[in-house]
Amino acid sequence: GQQLNQSPQSMFIQEGEDVSMNCTSSSIFNTWLWYKQDPGEGPVLLIALYKAGELTSNGRLTAQFGITRKDSFLNISASIPSDVGIYFCAGQAQGGSQGNLIFGKGTKLSVKP
Amino acid sequence: DSGVTQTPKHLITATGQRVTLRCSPRSGDLSVYWYQQSLDQGLQFLIQYYNGEERAKGNILERFSAQQFPDLHSELNLSSLELGDSALYFCASSVTINSYNEQFFGPGTRLTVL
């Protein structure tokens, strides 16, 4: 089935550093969502984007819906140890069936104190 | 706490068996979604129900089935289990029929097939 290309697969950074990750698709998306998953837990919604070009912040997190509607990025500023986890992008493709969110394979973030 | 509950948290069973996973959506949410998460496949959408009716199907095997009851809780039935069915199964819910509305995930059920 359709998949999103999420990169990088993993990141090892020092506390205080900024982080950037992105997702790309070969098709147009109507919605982009960013989730974080802690070990043994379900994904938790961080940011939702609904319009091309939209830039939305949630505390130290900022995400953007790409102008081409085929990509999105997530930035985390001044990372802290509790940012550790797996970050997933997800989206609904234009013309896709309602309810069918497509997920990227995740970016695993490790933060060294 | 997302407000979505799933039971059981862990399930260990043998090949060939049948199991039922249960999900209660957030209060007020009419849509329920089921996902399978395995190490090599990531999160895969299985099926969606809205107010009791099936609305969308993803990569769900014929051995798997689901339903949503009048009280809006949902059950995912997995039968003739194989080793490869071992995975985390998540339920999510949203207010409307459309995933334009954010989906809120439950804590998952970890299924181990031996």
Short mmCIF file of C-alpha atoms in Angstrom, two decimals:
data_model
loop_
_atom_site.label_atom_id
_atom_site.label_comp_id
_atom_site.label_asym_id
_atom_site.label_seq_id
_atom_site.Cartn_x
_atom_site.Cartn_y
_atom_site.Cartn_z
CA GLY A 1 0.00 0.00 0.00
CA GLN A 2 0.91 3.66 -0.08
CA GLN A 3 3.65 4.70 2.30
CA LEU A 4 5.27 7.83 3.51
CA ASN A 5 9.02 8.26 3.43
CA GLN A 6 10.10 9.52 6.83
CA SER A 7 13.66 10.53 7.59
CA PRO A 8 15.91 10.18 9.32
CA GLN A 9 15.21 6.70 10.71
CA SER A 10 17.02 7.54 13.91
CA MET A 11 18.84 10.44 15.54
CA PHE A 12 21.27 10.63 18.43
CA ILE A 13 21.62 14.15 19.72
CA GLN A 14 22.90 16.08 22.71
CA GLU A 15 20.47 17.71 25.11
CA GLY A 16 19.83 21.30 24.03
CA GLU A 17 20.26 20.65 20.33
CA ASP A 18 17.56 21.31 17.78
CA VAL A 19 16.04 18.42 15.83
CA SER A 20 14.50 18.28 12.40
CA MET A 21 12.70 15.41 10.70
CA ASN A 22 10.52 15.19 7.62
CA CYS A 23 8.07 13.13 5.64
CA THR A 24 7.55 12.98 1.91
CA SER A 25 4.98 11.38 -0.30
CA SER A 26 4.65 10.78 -4.00
CA SER A 27 1.01 11.87 -3.85
CA ILE A 28 -0.85 14.89 -2.53
CA PHE A 29 -2.03 14.82 1.06
CA ASN A 30 -4.96 16.71 2.58
CA THR A 31 -3.88 16.36 6.19
CA TRP A 32 -0.59 15.90 8.00
CA LEU A 33 -0.39 14.76 11.60
CA TRP A 34 2.64 14.28 13.82
CA TYR A 35 2.59 11.74 16.64
CA LYS A 36 5.05 10.70 19.36
CA GLN A 37 5.14 7.19 20.75
CA ASP A 38 6.83 6.27 24.03
CA PRO A 39 7.82 2.63 24.66
CA GLY A 40 4.81 0.50 25.55
CA GLU A 41 2.36 3.30 24.84
CA GLY A 42 0.11 4.34 21.99
CA PRO A 43 1.00 7.25 19.71
CA VAL A 44 0.11 10.67 21.10
CA LEU A 45 -0.91 13.46 18.76
CA LEU A 46 1.50 16.40 18.78
CA ILE A 47 0.44 18.63 15.92
CA ALA A 48 -2.23 18.54 13.18
CA LEU A 49 -1.92 20.44 9.88
CA TYR A 50 -4.77 21.01 7.45
CA LYS A 51 -3.67 23.60 4.87
CA ALA A 52 -0.74 23.80 2.50
CA GLY A 53 1.87 26.17 3.88
CA GLU A 54 0.43 26.03 7.39
CA LEU A 55 3.02 26.42 10.13
CA THR A 56 1.91 25.36 13.61
CA SER A 57 3.71 25.33 16.95
CA ASN A 58 3.11 23.39 20.12
CA GLY A 59 5.61 24.55 22.73
CA ARG A 60 9.10 23.66 21.47
CA LEU A 61 7.62 21.78 18.51
CA THR A 62 6.96 23.34 15.15
CA ALA A 63 5.52 21.58 12.11
CA GLN A 64 4.78 22.72 8.59
CA PHE A 65 2.50 21.45 5.83
CA GLY A 66 4.56 21.69 2.64
CA ILE A 67 3.41 23.98 -0.14
CA THR A 68 3.40 21.11 -2.64
CA ARG A 69 1.17 19.14 -0.20
CA LYS A 70 3.58 16.23 -0.61
CA ASP A 71 5.72 16.83 2.44
CA SER A 72 5.81 17.96 6.03
CA PHE A 73 8.51 18.59 8.59
CA LEU A 74 8.71 18.64 12.37
CA ASN A 75 11.25 20.65 14.32
CA ILE A 76 12.01 20.31 18.02
CA SER A 77 14.00 23.12 19.56
CA ALA A 78 16.29 22.84 22.59
CA SER A 79 15.74 19.12 23.05
CA ILE A 80 15.42 17.63 26.54
CA PRO A 81 15.69 14.00 27.73
CA SER A 82 11.91 13.50 27.76
CA ASP A 83 11.81 14.14 24.01
CA VAL A 84 13.14 10.60 23.60
CA GLY A 85 10.74 8.39 21.67
CA ILE A 86 9.58 7.55 18.18
CA TYR A 87 8.02 10.30 16.10
CA PHE A 88 5.59 9.39 13.36
CA CYS A 89 4.19 11.45 10.58
CA ALA A 90 0.76 10.48 9.26
CA GLY A 91 -1.52 11.82 6.63
CA GLN A 92 -4.63 11.37 4.60
CA ALA A 93 -3.98 11.17 0.88
CA GLN A 94 -6.16 13.13 -1.50
CA GLY A 95 -8.67 10.68 -2.91
CA GLY A 96 -7.91 8.20 -0.16
CA SER A 97 -10.72 6.56 1.73
CA GLN A 98 -12.04 8.45 4.70
CA GLY A 99 -10.43 7.40 7.91
CA ASN A 100 -7.44 5.79 6.26
CA LEU A 101 -4.40 7.45 7.77
CA ILE A 102 -1.08 6.47 6.27
CA PHE A 103 1.87 6.42 8.64
CA GLY A 104 5.57 6.88 8.12
CA LYS A 105 7.90 4.30 9.65
CA GLY A 106 9.01 6.67 12.37
CA THR A 107 12.07 8.57 13.51
CA LYS A 108 13.62 7.23 16.69
CA LEU A 109 15.05 10.07 18.76
CA SER A 110 17.68 9.54 21.44
CA VAL A 111 18.83 12.45 23.60
CA LYS A 112 22.07 12.39 25.58
CA PRO A 113 21.92 14.45 28.76
CA ASP B 1 -4.31 9.53 29.02
CA SER B 2 -6.04 9.75 25.63
CA GLY B 3 -9.40 8.55 26.95
CA VAL B 4 -9.31 5.48 24.70
CA THR B 5 -9.15 2.20 26.61
CA GLN B 6 -8.06 -1.18 25.34
CA THR B 7 -8.15 -4.61 26.93
CA PRO B 8 -6.31 -6.78 27.49
CA LYS B 9 -2.90 -5.11 27.66
CA HIS B 10 -1.08 -8.36 26.89
CA LEU B 11 -2.25 -11.57 25.27
CA ILE B 12 -0.25 -14.74 24.75
CA THR B 13 -1.77 -17.52 22.73
CA ALA B 14 -0.90 -20.36 20.40
CA THR B 15 -1.04 -20.71 16.64
CA GLY B 16 -4.45 -21.63 15.32
CA GLN B 17 -6.29 -19.98 18.18
CA ARG B 18 -8.79 -17.13 18.10
CA VAL B 19 -8.68 -13.98 20.25
CA THR B 20 -10.81 -10.89 20.75
CA LEU B 21 -9.39 -7.46 21.46
CA ARG B 22 -11.62 -4.80 22.92
CA CYS B 23 -11.62 -1.02 22.59
CA SER B 24 -13.69 1.75 24.16
CA PRO B 25 -13.43 5.08 22.36
CA ARG B 26 -13.24 8.50 23.97
CA SER B 27 -16.53 9.79 25.23
CA GLY B 28 -18.38 11.37 22.30
CA ASP B 29 -16.22 9.85 19.57
CA LEU B 30 -18.18 7.92 16.96
CA SER B 31 -15.30 6.63 14.84
CA VAL B 32 -13.09 3.74 15.85
CA TYR B 33 -9.99 2.67 13.95
CA TRP B 34 -7.85 -0.43 14.35
CA TYR B 35 -4.13 -0.54 13.57
CA GLN B 36 -1.47 -3.20 13.64
CA GLN B 37 2.08 -2.23 14.56
CA SER B 38 4.88 -4.66 13.91
CA LEU B 39 8.61 -3.99 13.91
CA ASP B 40 9.10 -4.30 10.19
CA GLN B 41 5.83 -2.82 8.94
CA GLY B 42 5.23 0.15 11.17
CA LEU B 43 1.65 1.23 11.83
CA GLN B 44 -0.77 -0.32 9.39
CA PHE B 45 -4.41 0.73 9.20
CA LEU B 46 -6.75 -2.23 9.42
CA ILE B 47 -10.34 -1.04 9.54
CA GLN B 48 -12.61 1.84 10.57
CA TYR B 49 -16.09 1.85 12.02
CA TYR B 50 -18.34 4.86 12.35
CA ASN B 51 -21.42 4.74 14.55
CA GLY B 52 -21.70 0.99 14.17
CA GLU B 53 -21.01 0.71 10.46
CA GLU B 54 -17.86 -0.29 8.64
CA ARG B 55 -16.51 2.75 6.78
CA ALA B 56 -13.04 1.95 5.52
CA LYS B 57 -10.85 -1.08 5.15
CA GLY B 58 -7.10 -1.17 4.99
CA ASN B 59 -4.70 -4.09 5.03
CA ILE B 60 -6.93 -6.37 7.06
CA LEU B 61 -6.62 -10.11 6.54
CA GLU B 62 -9.71 -12.22 5.92
CA ARG B 63 -8.95 -14.06 9.18
CA PHE B 64 -9.53 -10.80 11.02
CA SER B 65 -12.87 -9.14 11.59
CA ALA B 66 -14.20 -6.30 13.67
CA GLN B 67 -17.44 -4.78 14.79
CA GLN B 68 -18.68 -1.73 16.63
CA PHE B 69 -21.53 -2.13 19.07
CA PRO B 70 -24.41 0.25 19.88
CA ASP B 71 -22.53 1.57 22.90
CA LEU B 72 -19.72 2.40 20.42
CA HIS B 73 -17.14 0.05 21.85
CA SER B 74 -15.41 -2.10 19.27
CA GLU B 75 -13.93 -5.56 19.11
CA LEU B 76 -11.28 -6.92 16.79
CA ASN B 77 -11.42 -10.67 16.28
CA LEU B 78 -8.32 -12.48 15.10
CA SER B 79 -8.69 -16.13 14.15
CA SER B 80 -6.49 -18.99 12.93
CA LEU B 81 -3.60 -17.10 14.44
CA GLU B 82 -0.15 -17.37 12.91
CA LEU B 83 3.26 -16.49 14.31
CA GLY B 84 3.34 -13.45 12.06
CA ASP B 85 0.25 -12.01 13.72
CA SER B 86 2.34 -11.19 16.79
CA ALA B 87 2.24 -7.42 17.03
CA LEU B 88 0.87 -4.45 18.90
CA TYR B 89 -2.76 -3.74 18.04
CA PHE B 90 -3.95 -0.20 18.58
CA CYS B 91 -7.39 1.24 18.59
CA ALA B 92 -7.93 4.94 17.93
CA SER B 93 -11.02 7.10 17.96
CA SER B 94 -12.09 10.40 16.52
CA VAL B 95 -15.16 12.57 16.68
CA THR B 96 -16.20 12.32 13.06
CA ILE B 97 -16.12 9.90 10.20
CA ASN B 98 -13.13 11.59 8.64
CA SER B 99 -9.48 11.33 9.61
CA TYR B 100 -9.29 15.07 9.01
CA ASN B 101 -10.18 14.95 12.64
CA GLU B 102 -7.31 13.89 14.80
CA GLN B 103 -7.25 10.30 15.93
CA PHE B 104 -6.53 9.54 19.59
CA PHE B 105 -4.84 6.24 20.30
CA GLY B 106 -5.34 3.77 23.09
CA PRO B 107 -2.42 2.11 24.92
CA GLY B 108 -2.54 -0.97 22.69
CA THR B 109 -2.77 -4.72 23.13
CA ARG B 110 0.44 -6.68 22.71
CA LEU B 111 -0.38 -10.02 21.08
CA THR B 112 2.17 -12.80 21.18
CA VAL B 113 1.47 -15.93 19.17
CA LEU B 114 3.64 -18.91 20.14
#
